[in-house]
Amino acid sequence: MTGWAWGLILAEAVPAKASAMVVAGREIGQSRVVCGVHFVTDVQAGRDLGAAMVARLHADPAFLADLRAAKAELAKAPPPKNCPAA
């Protein structure tokens, strides 16, 4: 749930990297299956709950303010060195 939620939030914060952020969120959940900690259905339920939580956060003015601030800060950040552009 947490990995998926972070993937969705980061995808929104950095739209140019949205695909990579969503893939990372999905892989966090899949790693739980690979490690034998959860069943596939647990991870699917976690994605549903994570998406519902992020949807609910969009009704929270404090979250929206933090998201706007994060987007502005990330827009000003220099690109990482030695990292391929996507």
Short mmCIF file of the C-alpha atoms (twelve columns), coordinates in Angstrom:
data_MODEL
# 
_entry.id   MODEL 
# 
loop_
_atom_site.group_PDB 
_atom_site.id 
_atom_site.type_symbol 
_atom_site.label_atom_id 
_atom_site.label_alt_id 
_atom_site.label_comp_id 
_atom_site.label_asym_id 
_atom_site.label_seq_id 
_atom_site.Cartn_x 
_atom_site.Cartn_y 
_atom_site.Cartn_z 
_atom_site.pdbx_PDB_model_num 
ATOM 1  C CA . MET A 1  0.000  0.000   0.000   1 
ATOM 2  C CA . THR A 2  2.713  2.449   0.982   1 
ATOM 3  C CA . GLY A 3  4.913  1.777   -2.043  1 
ATOM 4  C CA . TRP A 4  1.998  2.189   -4.431  1 
ATOM 5  C CA . ALA A 5  0.842  5.377   -2.702  1 
ATOM 6  C CA . TRP A 6  4.344  6.863   -2.916  1 
ATOM 7  C CA . GLY A 7  4.562  5.867   -6.567  1 
ATOM 8  C CA . LEU A 8  1.301  7.679   -7.323  1 
ATOM 9  C CA . ILE A 9  2.257  10.784  -5.353  1 
ATOM 10 C CA . LEU A 10 5.725  10.999  -6.892  1 
ATOM 11 C CA . ALA A 11 4.256  10.456  -10.357 1 
ATOM 12 C CA . GLU A 12 2.070  13.476  -9.762  1 
ATOM 13 C CA . ALA A 13 4.924  15.515  -8.313  1 
ATOM 14 C CA . VAL A 14 7.241  14.803  -11.267 1 
ATOM 15 C CA . PRO A 15 5.054  14.158  -14.324 1 
ATOM 16 C CA . ALA A 16 8.081  13.699  -16.590 1 
ATOM 17 C CA . LYS A 17 9.033  10.653  -14.494 1 
ATOM 18 C CA . ALA A 18 5.482  9.396   -13.897 1 
ATOM 19 C CA . SER A 19 5.949  6.069   -15.657 1 
ATOM 20 C CA . ALA A 20 9.111  5.289   -13.705 1 
ATOM 21 C CA . MET A 21 7.485  6.290   -10.415 1 
ATOM 22 C CA . VAL A 22 4.471  4.053   -11.000 1 
ATOM 23 C CA . VAL A 23 6.738  1.160   -12.007 1 
ATOM 24 C CA . ALA A 24 8.781  1.650   -8.822  1 
ATOM 25 C CA . GLY A 25 5.603  1.656   -6.732  1 
ATOM 26 C CA . ARG A 26 4.432  -1.551  -8.384  1 
ATOM 27 C CA . GLU A 27 7.837  -3.214  -7.934  1 
ATOM 28 C CA . ILE A 28 7.820  -2.451  -4.211  1 
ATOM 29 C CA . GLY A 29 4.624  -4.464  -3.916  1 
ATOM 30 C CA . GLN A 30 5.883  -7.239  -6.160  1 
ATOM 31 C CA . SER A 31 9.013  -7.543  -4.027  1 
ATOM 32 C CA . ARG A 32 6.755  -8.524  -1.126  1 
ATOM 33 C CA . VAL A 33 5.476  -11.458 -3.176  1 
ATOM 34 C CA . VAL A 34 8.954  -12.446 -4.369  1 
ATOM 35 C CA . CYS A 35 10.233 -12.432 -0.781  1 
ATOM 36 C CA . GLY A 36 7.333  -14.596 0.329   1 
ATOM 37 C CA . VAL A 37 5.978  -12.005 2.750   1 
ATOM 38 C CA . HIS A 38 2.614  -11.496 1.010   1 
ATOM 39 C CA . PHE A 39 0.360  -13.200 -1.490  1 
ATOM 40 C CA . VAL A 40 -0.392 -11.599 -4.878  1 
ATOM 41 C CA . THR A 41 -3.913 -10.809 -3.667  1 
ATOM 42 C CA . ASP A 42 -2.471 -8.969  -0.654  1 
ATOM 43 C CA . VAL A 43 -0.455 -6.760  -2.972  1 
ATOM 44 C CA . GLN A 44 -3.455 -6.146  -5.223  1 
ATOM 45 C CA . ALA A 45 -5.499 -5.105  -2.190  1 
ATOM 46 C CA . GLY A 46 -2.622 -2.857  -1.100  1 
ATOM 47 C CA . ARG A 47 -2.675 -1.106  -4.470  1 
ATOM 48 C CA . ASP A 48 -6.421 -0.542  -4.134  1 
ATOM 49 C CA . LEU A 49 -6.017 0.833   -0.616  1 
ATOM 50 C CA . GLY A 50 -3.042 2.987   -1.627  1 
ATOM 51 C CA . ALA A 51 -4.969 4.477   -4.545  1 
ATOM 52 C CA . ALA A 52 -7.962 5.156   -2.296  1 
ATOM 53 C CA . MET A 53 -5.732 6.835   0.279   1 
ATOM 54 C CA . VAL A 54 -4.107 9.073   -2.345  1 
ATOM 55 C CA . ALA A 55 -7.549 9.957   -3.742  1 
ATOM 56 C CA . ARG A 56 -8.667 10.918  -0.239  1 
ATOM 57 C CA . LEU A 57 -5.524 13.017  0.272   1 
ATOM 58 C CA . HIS A 58 -6.593 15.151  -2.697  1 
ATOM 59 C CA . ALA A 59 -9.440 16.450  -0.525  1 
ATOM 60 C CA . ASP A 60 -6.973 17.606  2.156   1 
ATOM 61 C CA . PRO A 61 -5.863 21.230  1.697   1 
ATOM 62 C CA . ALA A 62 -2.649 20.634  3.662   1 
ATOM 63 C CA . PHE A 63 -1.677 17.743  1.373   1 
ATOM 64 C CA . LEU A 64 -2.436 19.794  -1.723  1 
ATOM 65 C CA . ALA A 65 -0.317 22.658  -0.403  1 
ATOM 66 C CA . ASP A 66 2.555  20.273  0.322   1 
ATOM 67 C CA . LEU A 67 2.225  18.719  -3.139  1 
ATOM 68 C CA . ARG A 68 2.333  22.159  -4.794  1 
ATOM 69 C CA . ALA A 69 5.412  23.071  -2.749  1 
ATOM 70 C CA . ALA A 70 7.105  19.785  -3.653  1 
ATOM 71 C CA . LYS A 71 6.376  20.286  -7.365  1 
ATOM 72 C CA . ALA A 72 7.837  23.795  -7.240  1 
ATOM 73 C CA . GLU A 73 10.942 22.624  -5.401  1 
ATOM 74 C CA . LEU A 74 11.487 19.697  -7.752  1 
ATOM 75 C CA . ALA A 75 11.039 21.949  -10.797 1 
ATOM 76 C CA . LYS A 76 13.969 24.076  -9.567  1 
ATOM 77 C CA . ALA A 77 16.241 21.155  -8.698  1 
ATOM 78 C CA . PRO A 78 19.184 20.578  -11.005 1 
ATOM 79 C CA . PRO A 79 19.212 17.275  -12.855 1 
ATOM 80 C CA . PRO A 80 21.253 14.548  -11.150 1 
ATOM 81 C CA . LYS A 81 24.769 14.088  -12.480 1 
ATOM 82 C CA . ASN A 82 25.661 10.928  -14.383 1 
ATOM 83 C CA . CYS A 83 22.004 9.951   -14.624 1 
ATOM 84 C CA . PRO A 84 20.402 9.286   -18.009 1 
ATOM 85 C CA . ALA A 85 17.619 11.644  -18.955 1 
ATOM 86 C CA . ALA A 86 14.217 10.078  -19.394 1 
# 
